[in-house]
Amino acid sequence: MKMKKLLALAAACAVAVSSFAACGGNSDDSESKTDSTAESVAEESSAVEKIPETDEEWHQAMLNKAMVSYGNTYMMQDVIKRAQAGEEVTIAYLGGSITEGISAGPEDCYAKLTYNHFAETFGTGDNVKYHNAGLSGTPSKLGILRLDRDVLAEDPDVVFIEFAVNDGSEPDYQNAYESIVQTLLQRNIAVVLLFSVTAEDYSAQDYMKEIGYAYNLPMISYCDALRYLFENDRMTWQDFSDDQSHPNVEGHKLVAEMVNYYFDTVMDVEPTGEYIMPMDYVYSPREINAHMVENDGITPVSLGSWTEGSEIASFTKGWSHKSDAGNEPIVFEMDAKFVYMIYHEAKQGNFGKLHVKITVDGEVYDECDYEVLSPNGWGNAQVQNIAMEPTNTKYRVEISMAEGDEETFAEILGFGYTADE
């Protein structure tokens, strides 16, 4: 079954699913039974898998594969009930370029499509709000620093997290991803994990699933669904995407259908009581409640040869070094535990290495050069941990251009930090 057949089946299946999803709004019904569809997912996983025979069966199998887990449905059901009662709720999306909508656009990306479905299904007018915090080329290491400014400022009730093709599997990615989950759950925000995949079959979803299971969260994997369809010759990557990673318009529709299936069935899956945060961490989420500051949030001790302002999308409140400005360092003082430098990782141009010197109580804490020109990189904002102590420490941070790169260009976009408050 090719992409068009999968999408053609969507409308018919949506009608069938919505008929029992509407009944799910009745608390008596939702408490007295578990959705037969959810039971079929569990039964399918525990029995020898039956190969679908009809297009309809293949379509349902795709949705089942995508629906990794409903987790504890308590928080999402609460949001839905509040939306149905006319209360204002906000659905937010945090991720990279897939969430931003590259290749599909802001109106046809999965985020907007799934928001539309939620608002039409559960809203009572204009009480459901939308916020898309997807940003091209950014991993969870930057996502946790952006979280405060780009997501929490919108006071969301639900947040989707999508970083599976932007993250590596090293500890700093794992810690940052779990920190995002922890920070949101501490604020009683319903979290949904969405897992993506590239044409080369790369996805960081394995460690993300560990976190999802540990925190009893809903998980939707279009990675698993696509792998299943590809392995059975029901679709090709070219049906889904026009490049190596971004869904095309039809691909975004397919991802949206998987998410909408979760929305349409979640009210019929009994919660396991009120949501309780687990006591133990999966990794070491050291950036919980991290913050980000730009030039309107921190004043340098000295600007040196730098000027205020930067020129990268979503990061215009940084500091820039021009090629003919000289090489006096820009100097900051920060009282924090961990400090992260956010900088412009350029793909081309007259960009040079940054020289970062950090002192504590007049003694050199660290001194290092950082390459910012990366032809194979994202050409966007990136983050580097430059200081790390277990308790609040007063750091003096001096940033200049490295030796030999004095007449080059660079941009510091901001700083992230964690601190005992």
XYZ file of N, CA, C and O in Angstrom, residues 215-399:
740
model
N 9.178 6.869 33.035
C 8.293 7.934 33.502
C 6.823 7.672 33.148
O 5.968 8.520 33.400
N 6.551 6.495 32.575
C 5.175 6.104 32.242
C 4.504 7.134 31.345
O 3.393 7.613 31.633
N 5.170 7.476 30.243
C 4.706 8.519 29.343
C 4.156 7.941 28.041
O 4.568 6.860 27.607
N 3.258 8.664 27.379
C 2.831 8.259 26.047
C 3.983 8.422 25.056
O 4.714 9.414 25.099
N 4.144 7.426 24.186
C 5.211 7.454 23.177
C 4.637 7.076 21.821
O 3.947 6.057 21.695
N 4.929 7.896 20.825
C 4.472 7.668 19.461
C 5.711 7.623 18.575
O 6.492 8.572 18.539
N 5.901 6.514 17.863
C 7.100 6.334 17.045
C 6.732 6.189 15.580
O 6.344 5.107 15.135
N 6.872 7.271 14.831
C 6.700 7.073 13.391
C 7.908 6.353 12.827
O 7.856 5.777 11.735
N 9.004 6.326 13.595
C 10.153 5.495 13.237
C 9.745 4.025 13.155
O 9.994 3.354 12.149
N 9.102 3.497 14.199
C 8.680 2.096 14.206
C 7.654 1.814 13.124
O 7.689 0.762 12.476
N 6.714 2.737 12.927
C 5.672 2.537 11.920
C 6.270 2.483 10.516
O 5.922 1.609 9.710
N 7.191 3.407 10.220
C 7.804 3.417 8.890
C 8.667 2.182 8.664
O 8.643 1.587 7.581
N 9.439 1.809 9.672
C 10.264 0.606 9.522
C 9.396 -0.604 9.177
O 9.749 -1.427 8.321
N 8.272 -0.717 9.832
C 7.352 -1.835 9.580
C 6.830 -1.797 8.144
O 6.821 -2.824 7.447
N 6.449 -0.620 7.682
C 5.935 -0.507 6.314
C 7.031 -0.748 5.280
O 6.798 -1.405 4.261
N 8.223 -0.228 5.551
C 9.335 -0.423 4.620
C 9.720 -1.904 4.511
O 9.940 -2.429 3.412
N 9.811 -2.568 5.664
C 10.206 -3.977 5.688
C 9.223 -4.863 4.930
O 9.599 -5.921 4.421
N 7.985 -4.428 4.883
C 6.955 -5.218 4.204
C 6.580 -4.662 2.835
O 5.539 -5.023 2.267
N 7.438 -3.766 2.307
C 7.254 -3.219 0.953
C 5.897 -2.547 0.776
O 5.305 -2.601 -0.313
N 5.412 -1.889 1.823
C 4.152 -1.168 1.721
C 4.366 0.311 1.430
O 3.423 1.027 1.098
N 5.589 0.788 1.600
C 5.956 2.185 1.358
C 7.443 2.253 1.079
O 8.188 1.328 1.414
N 7.881 3.352 0.502
C 9.311 3.634 0.365
C 9.601 4.966 1.052
O 8.685 5.762 1.322
N 10.878 5.209 1.338
C 11.247 6.483 1.957
C 10.831 7.655 1.065
O 10.414 8.710 1.552
N 10.932 7.472 -0.247
C 10.594 8.549 -1.165
C 9.107 8.910 -1.121
O 8.729 10.025 -1.494
N 8.257 7.987 -0.688
C 6.848 8.326 -0.485
C 6.674 9.290 0.682
O 5.745 10.092 0.709
N 7.594 9.193 1.621
C 7.465 9.923 2.878
C 8.222 11.242 2.895
O 7.802 12.205 3.543
N 9.356 11.296 2.191
C 10.252 12.444 2.307
C 10.916 12.760 0.974
O 11.157 11.867 0.159
N 11.230 14.052 0.783
C 11.934 14.484 -0.422
C 13.418 14.704 -0.163
O 14.148 15.123 -1.055
N 13.875 14.442 1.066
C 15.299 14.559 1.370
C 15.689 13.421 2.314
O 15.093 12.346 2.271
N 16.662 13.637 3.180
C 17.166 12.564 4.034
C 16.514 12.494 5.413
O 16.726 11.531 6.141
N 15.722 13.499 5.770
C 15.190 13.491 7.134
C 13.819 14.115 7.315
O 13.111 13.759 8.260
N 13.420 15.034 6.448
C 12.192 15.787 6.693
C 10.996 15.183 5.971
O 11.049 14.970 4.758
N 9.904 14.904 6.673
C 8.689 14.457 5.983
C 8.244 15.522 4.985
O 8.361 16.722 5.252
N 7.762 15.071 3.832
C 7.151 16.020 2.903
C 5.715 16.289 3.355
O 5.309 15.856 4.431
N 4.933 16.979 2.531
C 3.569 17.312 2.941
C 2.769 16.050 3.257
O 2.073 15.968 4.276
N 2.872 15.043 2.387
C 2.144 13.790 2.631
C 2.702 13.058 3.842
O 1.962 12.415 4.608
N 4.026 13.158 4.047
C 4.635 12.536 5.218
C 4.153 13.158 6.518
O 3.886 12.459 7.503
N 4.040 14.482 6.529
C 3.520 15.156 7.720
C 2.077 14.747 7.994
O 1.673 14.601 9.157
N 1.306 14.544 6.942
C -0.072 14.080 7.134
C -0.090 12.701 7.796
O -0.926 12.427 8.663
N 0.840 11.858 7.390
C 0.894 10.509 7.955
C 1.299 10.550 9.431
O 0.711 9.851 10.265
N 2.315 11.374 9.748
C 2.710 11.524 11.145
C 1.550 12.082 11.963
O 1.270 11.616 13.080
N 0.858 13.058 11.415
C -0.281 13.649 12.118
C -1.360 12.609 12.381
O -1.987 12.606 13.445
N -1.565 11.716 11.437
C -2.580 10.688 11.648
C -2.223 9.784 12.823
O -3.094 9.382 13.602
N -0.930 9.470 12.964
C -0.502 8.633 14.092
C -0.746 9.348 15.420
O -1.198 8.742 16.390
N -0.435 10.639 15.466
C -0.667 11.408 16.694
C -2.163 11.548 16.961
O -2.627 11.411 18.106
N -2.933 11.800 15.913
C -4.380 11.955 16.080
C -5.034 10.660 16.559
O -6.025 10.692 17.290
N -4.478 9.533 16.140
C -4.979 8.246 16.630
C -4.816 8.156 18.147
O -5.699 7.660 18.856
N -3.677 8.642 18.637
C -3.482 8.692 20.094
C -4.541 9.581 20.741
O -5.173 9.196 21.740
N -4.745 10.781 20.208
C -5.767 11.671 20.755
C -7.149 11.009 20.755
O -7.919 11.134 21.708
N -7.463 10.304 19.676
C -8.804 9.734 19.520
C -9.053 8.524 20.404
O -10.208 8.141 20.615
N -8.006 7.905 20.906
C -8.175 6.685 21.692
C -7.775 6.814 23.154
O -8.097 5.954 23.967
N -7.098 7.899 23.518
C -6.538 7.999 24.865
C -7.615 8.068 25.941
O -7.403 7.603 27.072
N -8.792 8.595 25.630
C -9.839 8.700 26.649
C -10.405 7.337 27.040
O -11.070 7.212 28.072
N -10.160 6.329 26.252
C -10.701 5.002 26.517
C -9.706 4.065 27.195
O -9.989 2.886 27.367
N -8.551 4.589 27.556
C -7.537 3.794 28.255
C -7.488 4.261 29.707
O -7.134 5.408 29.988
N -7.845 3.382 30.625
C -7.929 3.774 32.027
C -6.573 4.218 32.573
O -5.560 3.553 32.360
N -6.546 5.336 33.287
C -5.290 5.746 33.942
C -4.970 4.826 35.104
O -5.857 4.193 35.674
N -3.707 4.780 35.460
C -3.286 3.977 36.613
C -3.216 4.875 37.841
O -2.194 4.933 38.528
N -4.300 5.596 38.092
C -4.333 6.538 39.201
C -3.726 7.868 38.795
O -3.343 8.074 37.639
N -3.656 8.811 39.721
C -3.026 10.087 39.435
C -1.557 9.872 39.080
O -0.921 8.933 39.548
N -1.039 10.790 38.247
C 0.343 10.626 37.821
C 1.287 10.888 38.996
O 1.165 11.891 39.700
N 2.247 9.994 39.180
C 3.254 10.127 40.233
C 4.635 10.080 39.585
O 4.960 9.142 38.851
N 5.436 11.092 39.860
C 6.787 11.136 39.314
C 7.637 10.025 39.924
O 7.613 9.827 41.143
N 8.399 9.287 39.101
C 9.279 8.252 39.673
C 10.357 8.872 40.554
O 10.777 10.008 40.350
N 10.800 8.113 41.530
C 11.790 8.610 42.481
C 13.207 8.590 41.914
O 14.064 9.379 42.311
N 13.470 7.674 40.987
C 14.821 7.495 40.463
C 14.944 8.059 39.057
O 13.989 8.048 38.272
N 16.134 8.530 38.717
C 16.441 8.989 37.365
C 16.889 7.817 36.500
O 17.413 6.816 36.999
N 16.719 7.953 35.200
C 17.234 6.962 34.258
C 18.703 7.259 33.973
O 19.553 6.374 33.994
N 19.008 8.514 33.715
C 20.389 8.931 33.453
C 20.793 9.934 34.543
O 20.642 9.657 35.710
N 21.304 11.085 34.172
C 21.680 12.124 35.149
C 21.169 13.468 34.638
O 21.943 14.236 34.051
N 19.895 13.758 34.843
C 19.311 14.978 34.281
C 19.767 16.237 35.010
O 19.033 16.873 35.759
N 21.005 16.624 34.756
C 21.635 17.700 35.522
C 21.164 19.090 35.117
O 21.482 20.068 35.793
N 20.425 19.190 33.998
C 19.968 20.515 33.561
C 18.522 20.807 33.930
O 17.901 21.698 33.357
N 17.954 20.062 34.881
C 16.582 20.327 35.315
C 16.456 21.798 35.710
O 17.301 22.330 36.424
N 15.393 22.439 35.207
C 15.136 23.853 35.509
C 16.264 24.766 35.053
O 16.569 25.778 35.704
N 16.890 24.418 33.916
C 17.925 25.283 33.349
C 17.307 26.579 32.830
O 16.112 26.650 32.530
N 18.136 27.600 32.739
C 17.699 28.907 32.235
C 18.632 29.350 31.117
O 19.777 28.895 31.014
N 18.133 30.273 30.300
C 18.942 30.851 29.240
C 18.898 32.368 29.363
O 17.853 32.948 29.649
N 20.050 33.016 29.175
C 20.106 34.480 29.194
C 20.726 34.972 27.895
O 21.639 34.358 27.339
N 20.197 36.103 27.427
C 20.733 36.783 26.255
C 21.133 38.187 26.685
O 21.263 38.458 27.877
N 21.339 39.112 25.730
C 21.871 40.417 26.135
C 20.876 41.289 26.882
O 21.244 42.340 27.411
N 19.604 40.840 26.944
C 18.642 41.568 27.768
C 18.509 40.945 29.158
O 17.717 41.416 29.982
N 19.312 39.898 29.421
C 19.241 39.220 30.706
C 20.546 39.182 31.460
O 20.579 38.822 32.634
N 21.639 39.540 30.801
C 22.943 39.589 31.463
C 23.756 40.701 30.825
O 23.758 40.872 29.599
N 24.428 41.482 31.647
C 25.248 42.594 31.168
C 26.715 42.233 31.341
O 27.147 41.899 32.450
N 27.503 42.286 30.266
C 28.920 41.948 30.405
C 29.659 42.977 31.250
O 29.312 44.160 31.272
N 30.663 42.508 31.963
C 31.539 43.413 32.708
C 32.234 44.352 31.736
O 32.431 45.540 32.010
N 32.592 43.806 30.571
C 33.211 44.598 29.515
C 32.793 44.034 28.164
O 32.800 42.807 27.981
N 32.428 44.891 27.214
C 32.105 44.444 25.858
C 33.356 44.138 25.051
O 33.304 43.388 24.072
N 34.484 44.740 25.440
C 35.704 44.519 24.685
C 35.531 44.920 23.235
O 35.033 46.012 22.926
N 35.920 44.042 22.332
C 35.821 44.310 20.892
C 34.517 43.794 20.296
O 34.397 43.677 19.075
N 33.547 43.487 21.131
C 32.277 42.910 20.689
C 31.171 43.955 20.726
O 31.276 44.980 21.399
N 30.102 43.689 19.999
C 28.939 44.564 19.993
C 27.691 43.754 20.305
O 27.650 42.536 20.077
N 26.664 44.411 20.823
C 25.414 43.722 21.094
C 24.683 43.412 19.798
O 24.738 44.159 18.832
N 23.996 42.260 19.776
C 23.201 41.863 18.616
C 23.823 40.706 17.871
O 25.049 40.589 17.771
N 22.972 39.814 17.391
C 23.397 38.676 16.571
C 22.360 38.495 15.478
O 21.264 39.055 15.534
N 22.682 37.687 14.471
C 21.876 37.690 13.249
C 21.345 36.327 12.861
O 21.093 36.060 11.680
N 21.127 35.459 13.814
C 20.631 34.126 13.506
C 19.182 34.030 13.976
O 18.809 34.606 15.006
N 18.361 33.320 13.219
C 16.941 33.222 13.535
C 16.737 32.711 14.949
O 17.387 31.758 15.381
N 15.837 33.348 15.672
C 15.482 33.019 17.057
C 16.553 33.413 18.065
O 16.363 33.243 19.265
N 17.691 33.930 17.599
C 18.748 34.358 18.508
C 19.333 35.678 18.009
O 20.425 35.725 17.448
N 18.605 36.768 18.231
C 19.057 38.079 17.774
C 19.578 38.941 18.921
O 19.999 40.071 18.690
N 19.552 38.399 20.148
C 19.949 39.180 21.318
C 21.263 38.666 21.898
O 21.418 38.515 23.110
N 22.214 38.406 21.015
C 23.513 37.931 21.459
C 24.570 39.009 21.340
O 24.287 40.202 21.489
N 25.803 38.591 21.030
C 26.932 39.496 20.888
C 27.751 39.044 19.678
O 27.941 37.852 19.448
N 28.261 40.022 18.912
C 28.983 39.702 17.677
C 30.388 40.294 17.689
O 30.619 41.393 18.224
N 31.291 39.532 17.086
C 32.650 40.025 16.874
C 32.856 40.212 15.378
O 32.716 39.263 14.602
N 33.166 41.464 14.978
C 33.416 41.760 13.575
C 34.895 41.540 13.260
O 35.765 41.627 14.134
N 35.164 41.278 11.981
C 36.527 40.910 11.583
C 37.540 42.031 11.767
O 38.742 41.777 11.884
N 37.082 43.296 11.811
C 38.020 44.421 11.920
C 37.901 45.133 13.262
O 38.300 46.285 13.405
N 37.391 44.442 14.270
C 37.071 45.109 15.534
C 38.191 45.078 16.558
O 38.085 45.712 17.603
N 39.269 44.356 16.311
C 40.272 44.143 17.338
C 39.972 42.848 18.081
O 39.096 42.075 17.675
N 40.676 42.620 19.183
C 40.486 41.336 19.850
C 40.498 41.453 21.364
O 41.055 40.615 22.068
N 39.852 42.487 21.888
C 39.675 42.588 23.323
C 38.525 41.671 23.744
O 37.467 41.644 23.098
N 38.696 40.893 24.800
C 37.660 39.916 25.156
C 36.386 40.570 25.697
O 36.432 41.634 26.315
N 35.263 39.927 25.451
C 34.029 40.263 26.133
C 34.030 39.472 27.441
O 34.410 38.289 27.456
N 33.644 40.104 28.543
C 33.822 39.496 29.862
C 32.477 39.443 30.597
O 31.737 40.435 30.651
N 32.174 38.270 31.143
C 30.958 38.074 31.930
C 31.325 37.515 33.296
O 32.334 36.817 33.445
N 30.469 37.790 34.259
C 30.569 37.139 35.565
C 29.247 36.450 35.847
O 28.171 37.055 35.685
N 29.313 35.172 36.237
C 28.114 34.367 36.430
C 28.221 33.578 37.722
O 29.270 32.995 38.014
N 27.137 33.570 38.482
C 27.064 32.775 39.697
C 26.153 31.589 39.403
O 24.930 31.732 39.352
N 26.734 30.420 39.174
C 25.962 29.258 38.727
C 26.726 27.981 39.028
O 27.891 28.009 39.447
N 26.059 26.837 38.823
C 26.724 25.539 38.912
C 27.292 25.171 37.539
O 28.497 25.055 37.358
N 26.407 24.972 36.568
C 26.826 24.635 35.208
C 26.609 25.852 34.313
O 25.607 26.556 34.446
N 27.536 26.077 33.383
C 27.409 27.171 32.419
C 27.576 26.601 31.020
O 28.484 25.808 30.758
N 26.686 27.023 30.115
C 26.702 26.573 28.730
C 26.789 27.786 27.815
O 26.028 28.742 27.964
N 27.706 27.753 26.875
C 27.839 28.815 25.882
C 27.042 28.423 24.637
O 27.228 27.341 24.085
N 26.155 29.299 24.215
C 25.380 29.083 22.990
C 26.005 29.950 21.904
O 26.166 31.162 22.079
N 26.379 29.344 20.804
C 27.107 30.068 19.767
C 26.573 29.716 18.385
O 25.843 28.735 18.207
N 26.918 30.537 17.411
C 26.534 30.297 16.028
C 27.539 29.339 15.397
O 28.701 29.676 15.209
N 27.068 28.130 15.104
C 27.904 27.161 14.382
C 27.692 27.407 12.892
O 26.645 27.079 12.339
N 28.677 28.007 12.234
C 28.530 28.419 10.843
C 28.959 27.317 9.887
O 29.869 26.532 10.175
N 28.290 27.241 8.733
C 28.650 26.260 7.712
C 29.680 26.826 6.738
O 30.404 26.073 6.092
N 29.724 28.149 6.611
C 30.671 28.778 5.700
C 30.877 30.233 6.102
O 30.151 30.751 6.946
N 31.871 30.874 5.505
C 32.130 32.276 5.793
C 33.403 32.473 6.586
O 34.114 31.530 6.944
N 33.695 33.737 6.899
C 34.924 34.110 7.586
C 34.744 33.998 9.098
O 34.840 34.964 9.839
N 34.475 32.788 9.555
C 34.292 32.528 10.983
C 35.564 31.914 11.567
O 36.206 31.078 10.923
N 35.905 32.317 12.773
C 37.111 31.795 13.403
C 36.834 31.080 14.707
O 35.697 31.017 15.173
N 37.898 30.555 15.301
C 37.769 29.849 16.578
C 37.564 30.847 17.716
O 38.124 31.948 17.716
N 36.786 30.435 18.708
C 36.600 31.214 19.919
C 37.611 30.762 20.967
O 37.870 29.561 21.124
N 38.161 31.711 21.686
C 39.037 31.399 22.815
C 38.291 31.763 24.094
O 37.901 32.912 24.300
N 38.069 30.770 24.957
C 37.307 30.971 26.186
C 38.212 30.705 27.379
O 38.774 29.613 27.517
N 38.344 31.716 28.232
C 39.129 31.596 29.461
C 38.200 31.811 30.650
O 37.499 32.813 30.732
N 38.209 30.866 31.588
C 37.352 30.944 32.763
C 38.228 30.943 34.007
O 39.126 30.099 34.143
N 37.958 31.884 34.902
C 38.687 31.940 36.157
C 37.712 31.899 37.327
O 36.560 32.343 37.211
N 38.182 31.359 38.435
C 37.423 31.315 39.689
C 38.361 31.804 40.791
O 39.449 31.229 40.985
N 37.961 32.883 41.463
C 38.791 33.476 42.524
C 40.190 33.810 42.022
O 41.195 33.606 42.723
N 40.261 34.291 40.778
C 41.538 34.708 40.216
C 42.394 33.594 39.664
O 43.424 33.842 39.034
N 41.994 32.349 39.876
C 42.742 31.206 39.364
C 42.085 30.687 38.082
O 40.854 30.671 37.971
N 42.913 30.248 37.129
C 42.375 29.732 35.872
C 41.640 28.425 36.124
O 42.216 27.467 36.663
N 40.373 28.408 35.785
C 39.533 27.205 35.923
C 39.630 26.351 34.659
O 39.758 25.130 34.717
N 39.575 27.014 33.493
C 39.693 26.300 32.214
C 40.011 27.328 31.135
O 39.636 28.504 31.234
N 40.701 26.859 30.115
C 41.029 27.717 28.984
C 41.080 26.850 27.741
O 41.785 25.837 27.713
N 40.288 27.228 26.716
C 40.143 26.322 25.567
C 39.710 27.095 24.330
O 39.069 28.148 24.428
N 40.072 26.566 23.155
C 39.598 27.092 21.871
C 38.445 26.232 21.375
O 38.479 24.997 21.516
N 37.443 26.881 20.770
C 36.283 26.169 20.244
C 36.066 26.533 18.778
O 35.952 27.712 18.432
N 36.013 25.520 17.933
C 35.783 25.710 16.500
C 34.305 25.992 16.271
O 33.442 25.259 16.746
N 34.000 27.060 15.528
C 32.599 27.375 15.234
C 32.267 27.197 13.751
O 31.097 27.259 13.374
N 33.280 26.990 12.922
C 33.039 26.755 11.505
C 32.944 25.257 11.259
O 33.888 24.510 11.508
N 31.782 24.800 10.796
C 31.544 23.377 10.606
C 30.773 23.159 9.301
O 29.531 23.208 9.292
N 31.473 22.939 8.184
C 30.786 22.792 6.888
C 29.751 21.677 6.869
O 28.791 21.739 6.099
N 29.924 20.669 7.699
C 28.958 19.563 7.745
C 27.959 19.703 8.894
O 27.190 18.780 9.160
N 27.980 20.853 9.555
C 27.078 21.066 10.683
C 25.718 21.580 10.253
O 25.370 21.597 9.067
N 24.949 22.063 11.246
C 23.586 22.506 11.001
C 23.517 23.961 10.542
O 22.502 24.398 10.015
N 24.577 24.750 10.811
C 24.511 26.158 10.460
C 23.550 26.928 11.334
O 22.956 27.913 10.892
N 23.387 26.484 12.559
C 22.425 27.109 13.455
C 23.055 27.269 14.834
O 24.265 27.240 14.981
N 22.212 27.420 15.846
C 22.707 27.569 17.211
C 23.158 26.227 17.761
O 22.488 25.217 17.580
N 24.296 26.234 18.435
C 24.791 25.045 19.117
C 25.233 25.417 20.526
O 25.363 26.598 20.862
N 25.484 24.408 21.341
C 25.757 24.661 22.753
C 26.993 23.894 23.196
O 27.250 22.780 22.739
N 27.763 24.515 24.092
C 28.969 23.904 24.638
C 29.006 24.124 26.143
O 28.897 25.263 26.628
N 29.140 23.039 26.912
C 29.312 23.157 28.360
C 30.718 23.683 28.644
O 31.706 23.075 28.245
N 30.829 24.833 29.323
C 32.148 25.430 29.551
C 32.546 25.442 31.025
O 33.712 25.723 31.346
N 31.609 25.161 31.932
C 31.955 25.130 33.357
C 30.958 24.242 34.084
O 29.773 24.222 33.754
N 31.445 23.505 35.107
C 30.566 22.563 35.787
C 31.099 22.315 37.197
O 32.164 21.743 37.377
N 30.339 22.770 38.191
C 30.659 22.535 39.587
C 29.393 22.080 40.315
O 28.277 22.416 39.906
N 29.518 21.314 41.404
C 28.346 20.783 42.097
C 27.550 21.829 42.873
O 26.396 21.591 43.228
N 28.155 22.978 43.155
C 27.455 24.049 43.868
C 27.678 25.363 43.122
O 28.564 25.470 42.257
N 26.889 26.381 43.479
C 27.031 27.686 42.839
C 28.456 28.206 42.984
O 29.031 28.184 44.077
N 29.003 28.655 41.862
C 30.380 29.151 41.801
C 30.385 30.448 41.009
O 29.665 30.570 40.016
N 31.180 31.418 41.427
C 31.269 32.671 40.680
C 32.353 32.552 39.617
O 33.543 32.554 39.917
N 31.910 32.430 38.383
C 32.825 32.285 37.261
C 33.053 33.644 36.592
O 32.125 34.437 36.436
N 34.257 33.870 36.152
C 34.579 35.002 35.269
C 34.896 34.399 33.905
O 35.827 33.588 33.779
N 34.120 34.763 32.909
C 34.236 34.171 31.569
C 34.707 35.245 30.595
O 34.040 36.273 30.412
N 35.856 35.012 29.972
C 36.415 35.938 28.983
C 36.441 35.237 27.625
O 37.008 34.153 27.494
N 35.834 35.874 26.624
C 35.735 35.267 25.292
C 36.347 36.222 24.271
O 35.956 37.389 24.160
